[in-house]
Amino acid sequence: MTVLVTGATGLAGSEVVRALLRRGERVRAMTRYPSKAHAFPPGVEGVVGDLDKPSTLALAFSGVRRLFLITPLSQRETEQGLAAVEAARAAGVRRLVYLSVPLGPGSEAIPHYRSKVPVEEAIRASGIPYVILRPNSFFQDDYLWCRAAVMTYGVYPQPLGSVGLHRVDIRDVADAAVHALSDPVHEGREYPVHGPEALTGPGIAETFARHLGRPVHYAGDDLEGWARQARHMMPDWMVQALKAMYRHFQTRGQLAGPGELERQERVVGHPPRSYEAFVAEIVPLWRREMASGR
Ligand SMILES: NC(=O)c1ccc[n+]([C@@H]2O[C@H](COP(=O)([O-])OP(=O)(O)OC[C@H]3O[C@@H](n4cnc5c(N)ncnc54)[C@H](OP(=O)(O)O)[C@@H]3O)[C@@H](O)[C@H]2O)c1
């Protein structure tokens, strides 16, 4: 039974594709671009589809019985998610696993958390057996976005604040995805996917300092300063969305609730990977990338 992964070229989706391949699953991976559809790893069937163009989804979803749905960070996320749920229903999908977010109190102030609520409601109402995963903030965001700040300027730039987030390794999310897609015991359940400890901005800076053997300072909680920098790299709506998210992190954190770490192990299948181990892995990687001029 083919599994379709949307968002398959992205951070989470590409890891889920790799994890499904390791399990010997037949994987179809969706992208908007024909050039990328040909560039997936051997054994993956690339397919072109665009959540903004529902007419492209019938072909991409045809013959699919299991779907891992990722909706992108976008101003149209709700419409995109609703189009995917409708295409899944029309194609006869029998299990849908949705990558959502932790929807704790106050999270409705974050545009890209709020936009997932109607998608979740549509999934629950669709009659398709489903699982909803609610991963915390990914460790791997730091690998993608923080190299220059940490390695060149000795600064950890994400304004995560000091309340704490149980951030998670994307490989644990992929493990949860594989189990949720393959074991019917999870149907109708909603799982948090956290890392093992509450991380703060200053604490993360200290971890990098320890592994680098030199000072790394937390850039601080100044969201206006962060937004001024971010405007050079992303559109204004995205700056506003991420600023609302960081404000939420600074005021409320994004902490595992009582018993959540134990409960998530049913779907992840093992204890969560640590941030310390992640930093030990990426610092040498960053060094090699920089030495080779990448
Ligand atoms: N980053 C985090 O810390 C974190 C934590 C928890 C949850 N999440 C959630 O994870 C999701 C994003 O995952 P990510 O970080 O892996 O994303 P990402 O790396 O930004 O990748 C986005 C993916 O979406 C695809 N995409 C964009 N527009 C599309 C469209 N119109 N139609 C079809 N596909 C489209 C892109 O594919 P092509 O460009 O190849 O078409 C790409 O594969 C979001 O819903 C986010 O809220 C993120």
mmCIF file of C-alpha atoms and ligand atoms in Angstrom, residues 5-15 30-33 36-37 40 49-53 56-57 69-74 76-77 80 98-102 112-113 115-116 133-141 144-145 158 167-168 170 173 193 245 249 254, ligand 1:
data_model
loop_
_atom_site.group_PDB
_atom_site.id
_atom_site.type_symbol
_atom_site.label_atom_id
_atom_site.label_comp_id
_atom_site.label_asym_id
_atom_site.label_seq_id
_atom_site.Cartn_x
_atom_site.Cartn_y
_atom_site.Cartn_z
ATOM 1 C CA VAL A 5 3.948 12.197 1.761
ATOM 2 C CA THR A 6 3.161 15.860 1.082
ATOM 3 C CA GLY A 7 5.814 18.446 1.905
ATOM 4 C CA ALA A 8 8.249 15.657 1.001
ATOM 5 C CA THR A 9 11.075 17.999 -0.008
ATOM 6 C CA GLY A 10 10.933 19.871 3.325
ATOM 7 C CA LEU A 11 12.597 19.361 6.677
ATOM 8 C CA ALA A 12 10.006 17.023 8.207
ATOM 9 C CA GLY A 13 8.769 15.379 5.010
ATOM 10 C CA SER A 14 12.192 14.360 3.728
ATOM 11 C CA GLU A 15 12.955 12.690 7.076
ATOM 12 C CA MET A 30 4.795 15.126 -3.579
ATOM 13 C CA THR A 31 6.373 18.408 -4.665
ATOM 14 C CA ARG A 32 5.178 21.326 -6.777
ATOM 15 C CA TYR A 33 8.189 21.092 -9.067
ATOM 16 C CA LYS A 36 12.372 17.985 -7.679
ATOM 17 C CA ALA A 37 9.981 15.099 -8.414
ATOM 18 C CA PHE A 40 13.963 11.883 -4.687
ATOM 19 C CA GLY A 49 1.013 18.306 -6.925
ATOM 20 C CA ASP A 50 0.162 21.726 -5.557
ATOM 21 C CA LEU A 51 -2.133 22.225 -2.558
ATOM 22 C CA ASP A 52 -3.020 25.630 -4.031
ATOM 23 C CA LYS A 53 -4.286 23.907 -7.193
ATOM 24 C CA THR A 56 -3.541 18.688 -9.474
ATOM 25 C CA LEU A 57 -4.266 16.531 -6.423
ATOM 26 C CA LEU A 69 -0.084 15.276 5.432
ATOM 27 C CA ILE A 70 2.218 18.244 5.919
ATOM 28 C CA THR A 71 0.806 21.678 5.250
ATOM 29 C CA PRO A 72 3.414 24.390 4.671
ATOM 30 C CA LEU A 73 4.012 27.628 6.572
ATOM 31 C CA SER A 74 1.811 29.749 4.348
ATOM 32 C CA ARG A 76 -3.210 29.867 2.757
ATOM 33 C CA GLU A 77 -2.493 26.916 5.033
ATOM 34 C CA GLN A 80 -4.390 24.029 1.424
ATOM 35 C CA TYR A 98 -1.430 14.977 10.069
ATOM 36 C CA LEU A 99 1.632 16.906 11.210
ATOM 37 C CA SER A 100 0.156 19.609 13.431
ATOM 38 C CA VAL A 101 1.526 21.612 16.363
ATOM 39 C CA PRO A 102 0.994 21.709 20.158
ATOM 40 C CA HIS A 112 0.346 29.192 11.678
ATOM 41 C CA TYR A 113 -1.014 27.331 14.713
ATOM 42 C CA SER A 115 -4.601 27.943 10.653
ATOM 43 C CA LYS A 116 -4.308 24.223 11.456
ATOM 44 C CA LEU A 133 0.957 14.400 15.711
ATOM 45 C CA ARG A 134 1.819 17.550 17.656
ATOM 46 C CA PRO A 135 5.593 17.928 17.538
ATOM 47 C CA ASN A 136 7.368 20.601 19.501
ATOM 48 C CA SER A 137 9.832 22.965 17.766
ATOM 49 C CA PHE A 138 12.388 20.990 15.729
ATOM 50 C CA PHE A 139 16.080 20.851 16.767
ATOM 51 C CA GLN A 140 16.926 20.827 13.072
ATOM 52 C CA ASP A 141 15.654 24.418 12.615
ATOM 53 C CA LEU A 144 19.332 25.062 8.974
ATOM 54 C CA TRP A 145 19.175 28.622 10.267
ATOM 55 C CA GLN A 158 16.387 32.250 18.093
ATOM 56 C CA ARG A 167 12.059 20.837 21.523
ATOM 57 C CA VAL A 168 12.308 17.631 19.527
ATOM 58 C CA ILE A 170 12.883 15.521 13.672
ATOM 59 C CA VAL A 173 8.877 12.815 14.636
ATOM 60 C CA VAL A 193 6.066 14.597 20.222
ATOM 61 C CA MET A 245 5.217 32.366 17.921
ATOM 62 C CA PHE A 249 7.359 30.876 23.619
ATOM 63 C CA GLN A 254 6.057 25.074 24.969
HETATM 64 N N1 LIG B 1 9.791 23.802 12.020
HETATM 65 C C1 LIG B 1 9.312 23.448 13.203
HETATM 66 O O1 LIG B 1 9.977 23.620 14.235
HETATM 67 C C2 LIG B 1 7.949 22.826 13.285
HETATM 68 C C3 LIG B 1 7.539 22.243 14.498
HETATM 69 C C4 LIG B 1 6.266 21.652 14.558
HETATM 70 C C5 LIG B 1 5.445 21.666 13.437
HETATM 71 N N2 LIG B 1 5.885 22.259 12.289
HETATM 72 C C6 LIG B 1 4.980 22.263 11.119
HETATM 73 O O2 LIG B 1 5.595 21.537 10.068
HETATM 74 C C7 LIG B 1 5.114 22.054 8.821
HETATM 75 C C8 LIG B 1 6.271 22.464 7.943
HETATM 76 O O3 LIG B 1 7.168 21.419 7.872
HETATM 77 P P1 LIG B 1 8.660 21.684 7.467
HETATM 78 O O4 LIG B 1 9.346 22.550 8.471
HETATM 79 O O5 LIG B 1 9.201 20.362 7.157
HETATM 80 O O6 LIG B 1 8.457 22.546 6.126
HETATM 81 P P2 LIG B 1 9.528 23.110 5.109
HETATM 82 O O7 LIG B 1 10.876 22.523 5.339
HETATM 83 O O8 LIG B 1 9.357 24.600 5.096
HETATM 84 O O9 LIG B 1 8.969 22.539 3.731
HETATM 85 C C9 LIG B 1 7.733 22.946 3.219
HETATM 86 C C10 LIG B 1 7.222 21.854 2.290
HETATM 87 O O10 LIG B 1 5.919 22.224 1.837
HETATM 88 C C11 LIG B 1 5.866 22.066 0.440
HETATM 89 N N3 LIG B 1 4.932 23.053 -0.111
HETATM 90 C C12 LIG B 1 5.004 24.403 -0.024
HETATM 91 N N4 LIG B 1 3.941 24.960 -0.650
HETATM 92 C C13 LIG B 1 3.212 23.933 -1.153
HETATM 93 C C14 LIG B 1 2.018 23.869 -1.907
HETATM 94 N N5 LIG B 1 1.347 24.972 -2.299
HETATM 95 N N6 LIG B 1 1.551 22.652 -2.284
HETATM 96 C C15 LIG B 1 2.208 21.516 -1.918
HETATM 97 N N7 LIG B 1 3.343 21.513 -1.191
HETATM 98 C C16 LIG B 1 3.835 22.721 -0.814
HETATM 99 C C17 LIG B 1 7.283 22.252 -0.072
HETATM 100 O O11 LIG B 1 7.428 21.474 -1.243
HETATM 101 P P3 LIG B 1 7.943 22.031 -2.686
HETATM 102 O O12 LIG B 1 8.559 23.375 -2.456
HETATM 103 O O13 LIG B 1 8.936 20.982 -3.110
HETATM 104 O O14 LIG B 1 6.711 22.028 -3.487
HETATM 105 C C18 LIG B 1 8.102 21.644 1.066
HETATM 106 O O15 LIG B 1 8.275 20.256 0.874
HETATM 107 C C19 LIG B 1 4.297 23.284 9.121
HETATM 108 O O16 LIG B 1 2.937 22.932 9.131
HETATM 109 C C20 LIG B 1 4.781 23.655 10.524
HETATM 110 O O17 LIG B 1 3.835 24.412 11.228
HETATM 111 C C21 LIG B 1 7.113 22.808 12.179
#
